Structures are given as C-alpha cells and as structure tokens.
Amino acid sequence: MAAILAENLSGKDVMGTDGAEIGSLYNITMDFSSGALHNLVIDPADSLRNTDFEYSDQGRLLVPVGRVKAVKDHMIVQR
C-alpha cells in the first residue's frame, strides 16, 4: 500500500468489503514505543448493524489496522 499522510485520513468514510457503511475515521491508535499501528477508531454510522468489532468506552468502533484492504475515496475494511 502506498504511503498516505495521516492528515488525509481524518474524517474519511469507512466501508466494509460487503459494501456496508461503517462510519467515519476518528483516529488511529498506535504503540508509542514501536510505532506499530493498532486500531482505526471509527465514529459508527447510524445505519450500522450487526458488527463484531469492539467498541471503545466512548462508543467508537475499534477496527484492527490489519483489516484495512484499501484506501482511496473510502477506507475499505474486512468485515
């Protein structure tokens, strides 16, 4: 995957590989010491139903970065 600046990802719409709207990217978590990325933090769409993703204490979805399949006009993640 080509390098993408983090500032270009903020607020990007996130879709599932099944075409379902998941929400919009709020933030990304990482390990500060190693720099390894952990989770996409997503504000869930109102229409989102039946997801296996974990939720943060603030009600945002936590999607492991390993599930990211593509980043173009939308971020596509494996559901």
Short mmCIF file of N, CA and C in Angstrom, two decimals:
data_model
loop_
_atom_site.label_atom_id
_atom_site.label_comp_id
_atom_site.label_asym_id
_atom_site.label_seq_id
_atom_site.Cartn_x
_atom_site.Cartn_y
_atom_site.Cartn_z
N MET A 1 0.85 -1.18 0.00
CA MET A 1 0.00 0.00 0.00
C MET A 1 0.90 1.24 0.00
N ALA A 2 0.59 2.22 -0.80
CA ALA A 2 1.37 3.45 -0.89
C ALA A 2 1.25 4.25 0.39
N ALA A 3 2.26 5.07 0.68
CA ALA A 3 2.25 5.93 1.86
C ALA A 3 1.16 6.99 1.74
N ILE A 4 0.44 7.20 2.84
CA ILE A 4 -0.64 8.19 2.88
C ILE A 4 -0.46 9.02 4.13
N LEU A 5 -0.53 10.34 4.01
CA LEU A 5 -0.42 11.21 5.18
C LEU A 5 -1.64 11.07 6.07
N ALA A 6 -1.40 11.02 7.38
CA ALA A 6 -2.49 10.89 8.35
C ALA A 6 -3.51 12.01 8.21
N GLU A 7 -3.05 13.21 7.89
CA GLU A 7 -3.99 14.33 7.77
C GLU A 7 -5.00 14.12 6.65
N ASN A 8 -4.66 13.25 5.68
CA ASN A 8 -5.58 12.96 4.59
C ASN A 8 -6.59 11.87 4.95
N LEU A 9 -6.42 11.24 6.11
CA LEU A 9 -7.32 10.16 6.52
C LEU A 9 -8.42 10.63 7.47
N SER A 10 -8.18 11.67 8.21
CA SER A 10 -9.14 12.13 9.20
C SER A 10 -10.49 12.43 8.57
N GLY A 11 -11.54 11.81 9.12
CA GLY A 11 -12.89 12.03 8.62
C GLY A 11 -13.25 11.21 7.40
N LYS A 12 -12.31 10.39 6.91
CA LYS A 12 -12.57 9.58 5.71
C LYS A 12 -13.66 8.56 6.01
N ASP A 13 -14.57 8.36 5.08
CA ASP A 13 -15.62 7.36 5.23
C ASP A 13 -15.03 5.96 5.21
N VAL A 14 -15.58 5.08 6.04
CA VAL A 14 -15.11 3.70 6.12
C VAL A 14 -16.26 2.79 5.70
N MET A 15 -15.96 1.89 4.77
CA MET A 15 -16.94 0.93 4.25
C MET A 15 -16.42 -0.48 4.48
N GLY A 16 -17.34 -1.43 4.58
CA GLY A 16 -16.96 -2.83 4.69
C GLY A 16 -16.75 -3.42 3.31
N THR A 17 -16.06 -4.55 3.26
CA THR A 17 -15.86 -5.23 1.99
C THR A 17 -17.19 -5.72 1.41
N ASP A 18 -18.22 -5.76 2.26
CA ASP A 18 -19.56 -6.16 1.79
C ASP A 18 -20.38 -4.96 1.31
N GLY A 19 -19.75 -3.77 1.29
CA GLY A 19 -20.43 -2.57 0.82
C GLY A 19 -21.19 -1.80 1.88
N ALA A 20 -21.23 -2.32 3.11
CA ALA A 20 -21.94 -1.65 4.20
C ALA A 20 -21.17 -0.42 4.69
N GLU A 21 -21.90 0.65 4.96
CA GLU A 21 -21.31 1.85 5.54
C GLU A 21 -21.00 1.56 7.01
N ILE A 22 -19.75 1.77 7.41
CA ILE A 22 -19.35 1.52 8.79
C ILE A 22 -19.31 2.81 9.58
N GLY A 23 -18.79 3.87 9.01
CA GLY A 23 -18.73 5.16 9.71
C GLY A 23 -17.65 6.04 9.12
N SER A 24 -17.11 6.93 9.96
CA SER A 24 -16.02 7.79 9.51
C SER A 24 -14.86 7.71 10.48
N LEU A 25 -13.65 7.78 9.94
CA LEU A 25 -12.44 7.64 10.74
C LEU A 25 -12.31 8.81 11.71
N TYR A 26 -12.17 8.49 12.99
CA TYR A 26 -11.97 9.50 14.02
C TYR A 26 -10.49 9.63 14.36
N ASN A 27 -9.80 8.48 14.50
CA ASN A 27 -8.41 8.49 14.90
C ASN A 27 -7.80 7.12 14.61
N ILE A 28 -6.51 6.99 14.87
CA ILE A 28 -5.80 5.72 14.76
C ILE A 28 -4.96 5.55 16.01
N THR A 29 -5.01 4.35 16.64
CA THR A 29 -4.19 4.11 17.83
C THR A 29 -2.90 3.42 17.40
N MET A 30 -1.85 3.66 18.20
CA MET A 30 -0.55 3.07 17.90
C MET A 30 0.22 2.82 19.18
N ASP A 31 1.23 1.97 19.07
CA ASP A 31 2.16 1.73 20.16
C ASP A 31 3.22 2.83 20.07
N PHE A 32 3.29 3.65 21.09
CA PHE A 32 4.17 4.82 21.04
C PHE A 32 5.64 4.43 20.94
N SER A 33 6.04 3.35 21.61
CA SER A 33 7.46 2.99 21.61
C SER A 33 7.91 2.35 20.29
N SER A 34 7.06 1.53 19.69
CA SER A 34 7.46 0.86 18.45
C SER A 34 6.96 1.55 17.19
N GLY A 35 5.89 2.34 17.32
CA GLY A 35 5.29 2.99 16.17
C GLY A 35 4.31 2.10 15.42
N ALA A 36 4.09 0.89 15.93
CA ALA A 36 3.15 -0.03 15.28
C ALA A 36 1.72 0.47 15.42
N LEU A 37 0.99 0.47 14.32
CA LEU A 37 -0.41 0.88 14.34
C LEU A 37 -1.27 -0.25 14.90
N HIS A 38 -2.31 0.09 15.68
CA HIS A 38 -3.17 -0.92 16.28
C HIS A 38 -4.57 -0.92 15.69
N ASN A 39 -5.34 0.14 15.94
CA ASN A 39 -6.75 0.18 15.56
C ASN A 39 -7.14 1.47 14.86
N LEU A 40 -8.09 1.34 13.94
CA LEU A 40 -8.80 2.51 13.45
C LEU A 40 -9.88 2.80 14.49
N VAL A 41 -10.04 4.03 14.86
CA VAL A 41 -11.10 4.44 15.78
C VAL A 41 -12.14 5.14 14.92
N ILE A 42 -13.33 4.56 14.85
CA ILE A 42 -14.34 5.00 13.88
C ILE A 42 -15.61 5.45 14.59
N ASP A 43 -16.10 6.63 14.19
CA ASP A 43 -17.43 7.06 14.61
C ASP A 43 -18.41 6.24 13.79
N PRO A 44 -19.19 5.36 14.45
CA PRO A 44 -20.06 4.47 13.68
C PRO A 44 -21.21 5.19 12.99
N ALA A 45 -21.58 4.69 11.82
CA ALA A 45 -22.73 5.21 11.08
C ALA A 45 -24.01 4.84 11.83
N ASP A 46 -25.01 5.69 11.75
CA ASP A 46 -26.30 5.41 12.39
C ASP A 46 -26.92 4.13 11.85
N SER A 47 -26.63 3.82 10.60
CA SER A 47 -27.23 2.65 9.95
C SER A 47 -26.49 1.34 10.25
N LEU A 48 -25.35 1.41 10.96
CA LEU A 48 -24.55 0.22 11.20
C LEU A 48 -25.27 -0.75 12.13
N ARG A 49 -25.36 -1.99 11.70
CA ARG A 49 -25.99 -3.06 12.48
C ARG A 49 -25.12 -4.31 12.43
N ASN A 50 -25.24 -5.12 13.44
CA ASN A 50 -24.59 -6.44 13.47
C ASN A 50 -23.10 -6.40 13.12
N THR A 51 -22.32 -5.81 13.99
CA THR A 51 -20.88 -5.79 13.78
C THR A 51 -20.19 -6.56 14.89
N ASP A 52 -19.10 -7.21 14.54
CA ASP A 52 -18.30 -7.94 15.51
C ASP A 52 -17.15 -7.10 16.06
N PHE A 53 -17.01 -5.87 15.58
CA PHE A 53 -15.93 -5.03 16.06
C PHE A 53 -16.20 -4.60 17.50
N GLU A 54 -15.11 -4.41 18.25
CA GLU A 54 -15.21 -3.94 19.62
C GLU A 54 -15.56 -2.45 19.61
N TYR A 55 -16.12 -1.99 20.72
CA TYR A 55 -16.43 -0.57 20.92
C TYR A 55 -15.54 -0.02 22.03
N SER A 56 -15.13 1.24 21.88
CA SER A 56 -14.39 1.92 22.94
C SER A 56 -15.38 2.39 24.00
N ASP A 57 -14.86 2.88 25.11
CA ASP A 57 -15.71 3.42 26.17
C ASP A 57 -16.51 4.63 25.69
N GLN A 58 -16.04 5.29 24.62
CA GLN A 58 -16.73 6.46 24.06
C GLN A 58 -17.74 6.07 22.99
N GLY A 59 -17.92 4.77 22.73
CA GLY A 59 -18.89 4.31 21.75
C GLY A 59 -18.39 4.29 20.33
N ARG A 60 -17.07 4.39 20.15
CA ARG A 60 -16.49 4.32 18.81
C ARG A 60 -16.03 2.90 18.52
N LEU A 61 -16.05 2.53 17.26
CA LEU A 61 -15.59 1.21 16.85
C LEU A 61 -14.07 1.14 16.85
N LEU A 62 -13.54 -0.01 17.23
CA LEU A 62 -12.10 -0.27 17.19
C LEU A 62 -11.87 -1.37 16.16
N VAL A 63 -11.30 -0.99 15.02
CA VAL A 63 -11.08 -1.92 13.92
C VAL A 63 -9.58 -2.13 13.76
N PRO A 64 -9.08 -3.36 13.93
CA PRO A 64 -7.65 -3.61 13.76
C PRO A 64 -7.15 -3.16 12.39
N VAL A 65 -6.00 -2.50 12.36
CA VAL A 65 -5.49 -1.97 11.09
C VAL A 65 -5.20 -3.09 10.09
N GLY A 66 -4.99 -4.31 10.56
CA GLY A 66 -4.76 -5.43 9.66
C GLY A 66 -5.97 -5.77 8.80
N ARG A 67 -7.13 -5.21 9.15
CA ARG A 67 -8.35 -5.48 8.39
C ARG A 67 -8.55 -4.46 7.26
N VAL A 68 -7.67 -3.46 7.16
CA VAL A 68 -7.76 -2.47 6.09
C VAL A 68 -7.36 -3.13 4.77
N LYS A 69 -8.24 -3.05 3.78
CA LYS A 69 -7.99 -3.67 2.48
C LYS A 69 -7.63 -2.65 1.41
N ALA A 70 -8.15 -1.42 1.53
CA ALA A 70 -7.87 -0.39 0.52
C ALA A 70 -8.14 0.98 1.12
N VAL A 71 -7.40 1.97 0.61
CA VAL A 71 -7.63 3.36 0.99
C VAL A 71 -7.61 4.19 -0.28
N LYS A 72 -8.77 4.66 -0.67
CA LYS A 72 -8.89 5.52 -1.84
C LYS A 72 -9.88 6.62 -1.48
N ASP A 73 -10.99 6.70 -2.16
CA ASP A 73 -12.03 7.66 -1.79
C ASP A 73 -12.62 7.30 -0.43
N HIS A 74 -12.66 5.99 -0.14
CA HIS A 74 -13.11 5.46 1.14
C HIS A 74 -12.04 4.53 1.68
N MET A 75 -12.09 4.25 2.97
CA MET A 75 -11.30 3.17 3.52
C MET A 75 -12.17 1.93 3.46
N ILE A 76 -11.63 0.83 2.99
CA ILE A 76 -12.36 -0.43 2.92
C ILE A 76 -11.74 -1.38 3.93
N VAL A 77 -12.59 -1.96 4.81
CA VAL A 77 -12.10 -2.89 5.81
C VAL A 77 -12.86 -4.21 5.71
N GLN A 78 -12.14 -5.29 6.01
CA GLN A 78 -12.74 -6.62 6.01
C GLN A 78 -13.69 -6.75 7.19
N ARG A 79 -14.94 -7.14 6.91
CA ARG A 79 -15.92 -7.33 7.98
C ARG A 79 -15.87 -8.74 8.40
#
